[in-house]
């Protein structure tokens, strides 16, 4: 342990290169390094090493926090996006009413008229965290608003996450790799995209929980301490509280355990790391209301139970093997195997029966779409309609993890060089997460930490090799190097120490599985380790044959790579990912334009409608409407009821009268549509409209997608189908649009609209925001009178008709 | 359930178009926005004015027509010519005697106006001006309809000379006069026997609607004399009622010309008098005969052709008086108040119910008698506990004093429910009350506890706990 | 063949026993404890199956008495239905958890196990106690 800690010395130089562009205090490093160099005492150096790494970690934390503040600086301290608004609302409720009311909260303002049991359907980790944070701050007499706390929760937890990454990578490959990985994670764009200030979402804390759970698992695996096992279970509990992605953990860890068993790396530490986690973890997970009995009933969790049984069998076998002689053991094996096979068959049969009997084969739709990428698009349009459930494209990999993509393979190789339990876990982690991220963009987030860990390992190993070779190329200075040579020498020494250490620990690791007679082995080990170190040093020498120039150039290249990464990350944080999406900006030559239409519309709703009025919109805007306008919505972003969403989708794609009837049956008073045609905002309702048709048509078959497509093409110009031109969404979006420029030119679709003069009979426009991005319509009340059949005679005087029209607009224009 | 809101993840920054073309866009956007702004300001101003007017006239409004006193007070009668005032005086006097302020005006009076400063000056309108093509002043078709749509009542009588305006008003209310402007109702069987053998256009009818609410509790014995044009109503139109229908032998045609085609309207499909109760409970009466209200027909005796029964006085007076009572809300106007609900054993109204709660529901219903609110007694008032469809439907029991009540169990479904009382009866104003109430599931500590079947498991848990302690002690002392 | 296997088995048991006798008494105590926990767990699973069996019998009697059928059905549902599931789960898992933790402790304090040489048994026991406390806290929470 103490020896590993020194390596930050070496790493610090690499780090300082990274940190430079990120505006952390670069002057700090040389002084500390110099201080470290002057001390020849080893323990003192260790102390300095740990102090140094502590400060580095502190700075990493500051970096992770501050790089996420671009959104606050460039925009303002607001909650972003859609889901965070719900979380914010829940947090407000929590801070106002306390935990028990939150637990039992039945929300009657969403999913009208069904309502939603918030306490039982929400992952409470995030809100509880922020609520606790707020309470602590308030009790310290720091009167921050709930919103402020929510805005800054994600940056704070990303700092924690980078520390957790340090710990995890340290367990895998030593502190140097740990620090590198932590720095990488602090800035990885993929993670920034979900954790900028204001992005108050489950992922913000879940990634921290994920990494800390993995760390504690590895820690338990390395130490075999029940204490860490307990902590691990608690960390797992926190993860379950925070995010549905916990199933990744409960499947990855059994996979790793299985891998260890299969490759003959079983140890009793593995048992201690795994068995208590399953029992305690399952119990704790069932305590979370949203998971409940699912923790034992759905087949996502069955893998862990299966492995739980297997590990018991294996443990028993190893135990018996330990106390029996070889011959006797053989006998026992023949006996047990024959019986065991039968039992196994029975167990597997029971399991299969259980899996088959549970609905959808026990797998929830989202998990199924992970295993079979085409599942969602085939069966569940509502899952497929979400852009973050789509498979990512290659550019998005480059965008989100940048140079890490190239470093990952190197990291995997580095993990294999001395394969330990921990590094095999890291390899498994990256392999599975690469697969999952390939299925769903959203899971890029799980992949990013793995990529950071791998790249951290790769970078630190590369630095290791290069600095070492440089040091050996300069043998003349070697003697004095520790005192005066500067960076290269000290790092070289460190590298040497570092290189020696993993080997020893490696030996230890390898000997563990086989423990027949201790003494013999002990001797053997010592011998082996001596031998190995000698061979290793030979290998090292061979490695060090790298020419000086090559290693210097390679070092420079690596530094350049790092610098490129940093520049990219800062750009991503500042430009790409910090837009709150509730406020939009556009740059033009005459300056910055701000589109604050959403808040304008929600404020209008809040101030101009009755408290109990129901607002219908496509589900994307449900959370924002409840949180910002405080009005009841029909559907929202929690898409638990497909039928209800389909009802709204059907209404939007029906002609006016039918739509009016649907909305009226749901007591809807206002309909809100988002329209980007005037300013060129592309994620508006017209662009999402086909999903409404699909989802609506999935439940109500009279809505057929081909009716809205002309020759398979989705168009809104004069070529559009009559169904399209007469559907409610089209009418509400383009009502009066032609008045703007006389042509009705839609800037998103880049075409003139097909039906320019739209008359609304059952709806009336009540509000349209500044840039027309949000339009709110009111349902007209049912006709007061029913007209007769006779056609209106044409003999009316013009004066009458014109004046009538003007009055009619206000009152009751049903004629 | 995680994040699904990021529909446009790749779009999140896409408004930042950055392309040079956008400069132009921004300009146009801003032009638009300034226009929008100015119109909006204007609109706001108008709104403000209306608001001020409304506030200042609020007291008047309260006095003139309020739910507490639904009977009309001020009636405007529009006439073609003022001689009608005397020729129909019996009808007008009966209205006056019931306490109405009746104001007579010529239909083309240039100062004619139904409202002043946004407030209606009258509560009811009687249009005895069939031949008017245009009203004077600011009144027009839409004005009349708005008058009705704001809850005021209308009596419309036409005759052979009915103008397009009058026909249009009728059409808007769901009544179609015979389009042939020269056609009148002819009945060669049930015509009124008179001295001169006429063309059978003065017909008699006793095919009344069966409703005590509309026509009063005393039966109209004598048939009604009718001379005028026919109209028909759409059977699908639920708001219109035929109060007086023609006999099966009636038809609508021009009496002076020979019948070449089969008449458009014939038989009992011809409605002579119809009433409309609009959704806002405004009441409208439409008839094709202005003469029906005249003193002459009110006074005259009646004998139906082929019927030896001769009545000394026609049913017209009773008929039009009772009908006008109904139209002017002197009868059949209900109100429901004090919709209350609470858990059994409590008195306060809760903000939320739990599933399977027992609750009591009550509502008070009164009928306006013309002077005061009297308890309304019926045994068919129902309450629904409604969420998309009624989960509970119960008939309310009454205490004969206007209070209706019942009790039921909240269904085992949570959601936002409504108490709904929908009471639509012939002739009565519709009652449509709803009160929203959420129903929540059990709280986490409201589930049943300590179930006997679970005792073995409790036992096991506690045994292991005890076992743990014993083990700890034994283990520690063993060393 | 059969004889040889039985002989082998006998020899196996012999050597097993002799090997086991050599284990220190503290480990034996743990073994007893583990045995107790596993036994309790098995009993509970037994209870479930017995109850189900009872209910089947009940159903047969039910068929004879048509009137009480529905009531019995309700009773049956109460037995097999989800309500006592959390109690059942906590009951069984408490036993399993106890057993697992005890096994962990046994592994750690086993002096023959070289992996944990540097882990003093006191520390191991303290960890064990902590773990158990967490476990039972959760069980208590979950039981009701």
PDB file of N, CA, C and O in Angstrom, chain A residues 514-543:
ATOM      1  N   UNK A 514      -4.649 -21.650  -4.928  1.00  0.00           N
ATOM      2  CA  UNK A 514      -4.172 -22.967  -4.500  1.00  0.00           C
ATOM      3  C   UNK A 514      -3.531 -22.845  -3.118  1.00  0.00           C
ATOM      4  O   UNK A 514      -2.510 -22.200  -2.952  1.00  0.00           O
ATOM      5  N   UNK A 515      -4.186 -23.419  -2.170  1.00  0.00           N
ATOM      6  CA  UNK A 515      -3.555 -23.362  -0.842  1.00  0.00           C
ATOM      7  C   UNK A 515      -3.676 -24.741  -0.200  1.00  0.00           C
ATOM      8  O   UNK A 515      -4.631 -25.036   0.504  1.00  0.00           O
ATOM      9  N   UNK A 516      -2.737 -25.544  -0.531  1.00  0.00           N
ATOM     10  CA  UNK A 516      -2.816 -26.900   0.020  1.00  0.00           C
ATOM     11  C   UNK A 516      -1.974 -27.011   1.278  1.00  0.00           C
ATOM     12  O   UNK A 516      -2.491 -27.214   2.364  1.00  0.00           O
ATOM     13  N   UNK A 517      -0.715 -26.871   1.058  1.00  0.00           N
ATOM     14  CA  UNK A 517       0.105 -26.832   2.264  1.00  0.00           C
ATOM     15  C   UNK A 517       0.859 -25.522   2.283  1.00  0.00           C
ATOM     16  O   UNK A 517       1.594 -25.170   1.361  1.00  0.00           O
ATOM     17  N   UNK A 518       0.674 -24.888   3.379  1.00  0.00           N
ATOM     18  CA  UNK A 518       1.029 -23.469   3.420  1.00  0.00           C
ATOM     19  C   UNK A 518       2.522 -23.251   3.330  1.00  0.00           C
ATOM     20  O   UNK A 518       3.003 -22.424   2.564  1.00  0.00           O
ATOM     21  N   UNK A 519       3.226 -24.056   4.095  1.00  0.00           N
ATOM     22  CA  UNK A 519       4.657 -23.770   4.203  1.00  0.00           C
ATOM     23  C   UNK A 519       5.357 -23.888   2.862  1.00  0.00           C
ATOM     24  O   UNK A 519       6.086 -23.001   2.448  1.00  0.00           O
ATOM     25  N   UNK A 520       5.050 -24.991   2.259  1.00  0.00           N
ATOM     26  CA  UNK A 520       5.670 -25.264   0.970  1.00  0.00           C
ATOM     27  C   UNK A 520       5.431 -24.098   0.025  1.00  0.00           C
ATOM     28  O   UNK A 520       6.353 -23.557  -0.580  1.00  0.00           O
ATOM     29  N   UNK A 521       4.192 -23.740   0.040  1.00  0.00           N
ATOM     30  CA  UNK A 521       3.789 -22.722  -0.902  1.00  0.00           C
ATOM     31  C   UNK A 521       4.500 -21.411  -0.586  1.00  0.00           C
ATOM     32  O   UNK A 521       4.936 -20.690  -1.481  1.00  0.00           O
ATOM     33  N   UNK A 522       4.567 -21.158   0.680  1.00  0.00           N
ATOM     34  CA  UNK A 522       5.190 -19.913   1.098  1.00  0.00           C
ATOM     35  C   UNK A 522       6.603 -19.827   0.527  1.00  0.00           C
ATOM     36  O   UNK A 522       6.992 -18.829  -0.080  1.00  0.00           O
ATOM     37  N   UNK A 523       7.284 -20.916   0.738  1.00  0.00           N
ATOM     38  CA  UNK A 523       8.660 -20.915   0.219  1.00  0.00           C
ATOM     39  C   UNK A 523       8.648 -20.714  -1.288  1.00  0.00           C
ATOM     40  O   UNK A 523       9.376 -19.886  -1.835  1.00  0.00           O
ATOM     41  N   UNK A 524       7.779 -21.506  -1.849  1.00  0.00           N
ATOM     42  CA  UNK A 524       7.665 -21.445  -3.301  1.00  0.00           C
ATOM     43  C   UNK A 524       7.419 -20.012  -3.763  1.00  0.00           C
ATOM     44  O   UNK A 524       8.085 -19.515  -4.672  1.00  0.00           O
ATOM     45  N   UNK A 525       6.509 -19.421  -3.047  1.00  0.00           N
ATOM     46  CA  UNK A 525       6.119 -18.068  -3.418  1.00  0.00           C
ATOM     47  C   UNK A 525       7.313 -17.150  -3.367  1.00  0.00           C
ATOM     48  O   UNK A 525       7.584 -16.384  -4.288  1.00  0.00           O
ATOM     49  N   UNK A 526       8.001 -17.279  -2.254  1.00  0.00           N
ATOM     50  CA  UNK A 526       9.143 -16.383  -2.113  1.00  0.00           C
ATOM     51  C   UNK A 526      10.122 -16.586  -3.251  1.00  0.00           C
ATOM     52  O   UNK A 526      10.597 -15.640  -3.888  1.00  0.00           O
ATOM     53  N   UNK A 527      10.349 -17.879  -3.483  1.00  0.00           N
ATOM     54  CA  UNK A 527      11.279 -18.193  -4.568  1.00  0.00           C
ATOM     55  C   UNK A 527      10.770 -17.594  -5.891  1.00  0.00           C
ATOM     56  O   UNK A 527      11.490 -16.909  -6.599  1.00  0.00           O
ATOM     57  N   UNK A 528       9.514 -17.933  -6.099  1.00  0.00           N
ATOM     58  CA  UNK A 528       8.918 -17.516  -7.371  1.00  0.00           C
ATOM     59  C   UNK A 528       8.990 -16.012  -7.520  1.00  0.00           C
ATOM     60  O   UNK A 528       9.332 -15.493  -8.587  1.00  0.00           O
ATOM     61  N   UNK A 529       8.675 -15.366  -6.420  1.00  0.00           N
ATOM     62  CA  UNK A 529       8.638 -13.915  -6.523  1.00  0.00           C
ATOM     63  C   UNK A 529      10.029 -13.378  -6.826  1.00  0.00           C
ATOM     64  O   UNK A 529      10.181 -12.455  -7.633  1.00  0.00           O
ATOM     65  N   UNK A 530      11.018 -13.990  -6.175  1.00  0.00           N
ATOM     66  CA  UNK A 530      12.389 -13.558  -6.451  1.00  0.00           C
ATOM     67  C   UNK A 530      12.712 -13.781  -7.921  1.00  0.00           C
ATOM     68  O   UNK A 530      13.197 -12.903  -8.622  1.00  0.00           O
ATOM     69  N   UNK A 531      12.343 -15.001  -8.337  1.00  0.00           N
ATOM     70  CA  UNK A 531      12.613 -15.319  -9.737  1.00  0.00           C
ATOM     71  C   UNK A 531      11.902 -14.362 -10.668  1.00  0.00           C
ATOM     72  O   UNK A 531      12.487 -13.807 -11.591  1.00  0.00           O
ATOM     73  N   UNK A 532      10.662 -14.206 -10.308  1.00  0.00           N
ATOM     74  CA  UNK A 532       9.852 -13.380 -11.199  1.00  0.00           C
ATOM     75  C   UNK A 532      10.392 -11.975 -11.272  1.00  0.00           C
ATOM     76  O   UNK A 532      10.434 -11.373 -12.338  1.00  0.00           O
ATOM     77  N   UNK A 533      10.736 -11.449 -10.100  1.00  0.00           N
ATOM     78  CA  UNK A 533      11.238 -10.078 -10.146  1.00  0.00           C
ATOM     79  C   UNK A 533      12.481  -9.993 -11.015  1.00  0.00           C
ATOM     80  O   UNK A 533      12.650  -9.021 -11.754  1.00  0.00           O
ATOM     81  N   UNK A 534      13.278 -11.029 -10.895  1.00  0.00           N
ATOM     82  CA  UNK A 534      14.490 -10.964 -11.717  1.00  0.00           C
ATOM     83  C   UNK A 534      14.134 -11.017 -13.203  1.00  0.00           C
ATOM     84  O   UNK A 534      14.618 -10.213 -13.997  1.00  0.00           O
ATOM     85  N   UNK A 535      13.239 -11.970 -13.519  1.00  0.00           N
ATOM     86  CA  UNK A 535      12.848 -12.037 -14.935  1.00  0.00           C
ATOM     87  C   UNK A 535      12.167 -10.743 -15.348  1.00  0.00           C
ATOM     88  O   UNK A 535      12.374 -10.237 -16.444  1.00  0.00           O
ATOM     89  N   UNK A 536      11.416 -10.245 -14.414  1.00  0.00           N
ATOM     90  CA  UNK A 536      10.690  -9.022 -14.729  1.00  0.00           C
ATOM     91  C   UNK A 536      11.670  -7.893 -15.018  1.00  0.00           C
ATOM     92  O   UNK A 536      11.478  -7.108 -15.952  1.00  0.00           O
ATOM     93  N   UNK A 537      12.663  -7.812 -14.200  1.00  0.00           N
ATOM     94  CA  UNK A 537      13.614  -6.732 -14.439  1.00  0.00           C
ATOM     95  C   UNK A 537      14.301  -6.904 -15.783  1.00  0.00           C
ATOM     96  O   UNK A 537      14.593  -5.932 -16.477  1.00  0.00           O
ATOM     97  N   UNK A 538      14.484  -8.165 -16.132  1.00  0.00           N
ATOM     98  CA  UNK A 538      15.051  -8.394 -17.468  1.00  0.00           C
ATOM     99  C   UNK A 538      14.102  -7.868 -18.534  1.00  0.00           C
ATOM    100  O   UNK A 538      14.487  -7.154 -19.454  1.00  0.00           O
ATOM    101  N   UNK A 539      12.867  -8.237 -18.324  1.00  0.00           N
ATOM    102  CA  UNK A 539      11.856  -7.774 -19.286  1.00  0.00           C
ATOM    103  C   UNK A 539      11.853  -6.262 -19.332  1.00  0.00           C
ATOM    104  O   UNK A 539      11.805  -5.648 -20.394  1.00  0.00           O
ATOM    105  N   UNK A 540      11.904  -5.717 -18.153  1.00  0.00           N
ATOM    106  CA  UNK A 540      11.927  -4.269 -18.083  1.00  0.00           C
ATOM    107  C   UNK A 540      13.064  -3.730 -18.922  1.00  0.00           C
ATOM    108  O   UNK A 540      12.899  -2.795 -19.711  1.00  0.00           O
ATOM    109  N   UNK A 541      14.208  -4.339 -18.748  1.00  0.00           N
ATOM    110  CA  UNK A 541      15.371  -3.845 -19.491  1.00  0.00           C
ATOM    111  C   UNK A 541      15.098  -3.933 -20.983  1.00  0.00           C
ATOM    112  O   UNK A 541      15.434  -3.046 -21.745  1.00  0.00           O
ATOM    113  N   UNK A 542      14.439  -5.051 -21.328  1.00  0.00           N
ATOM    114  CA  UNK A 542      14.156  -5.188 -22.740  1.00  0.00           C
ATOM    115  C   UNK A 542      13.192  -4.097 -23.194  1.00  0.00           C
ATOM    116  O   UNK A 542      13.323  -3.512 -24.245  1.00  0.00           O
ATOM    117  N   UNK A 543      12.251  -3.857 -22.331  1.00  0.00           N
ATOM    118  CA  UNK A 543      11.299  -2.809 -22.641  1.00  0.00           C
ATOM    119  C   UNK A 543      11.991  -1.464 -22.788  1.00  0.00           C
ATOM    120  O   UNK A 543      11.617  -0.637 -23.599  1.00  0.00           O
TER     121      UNK A 543
END
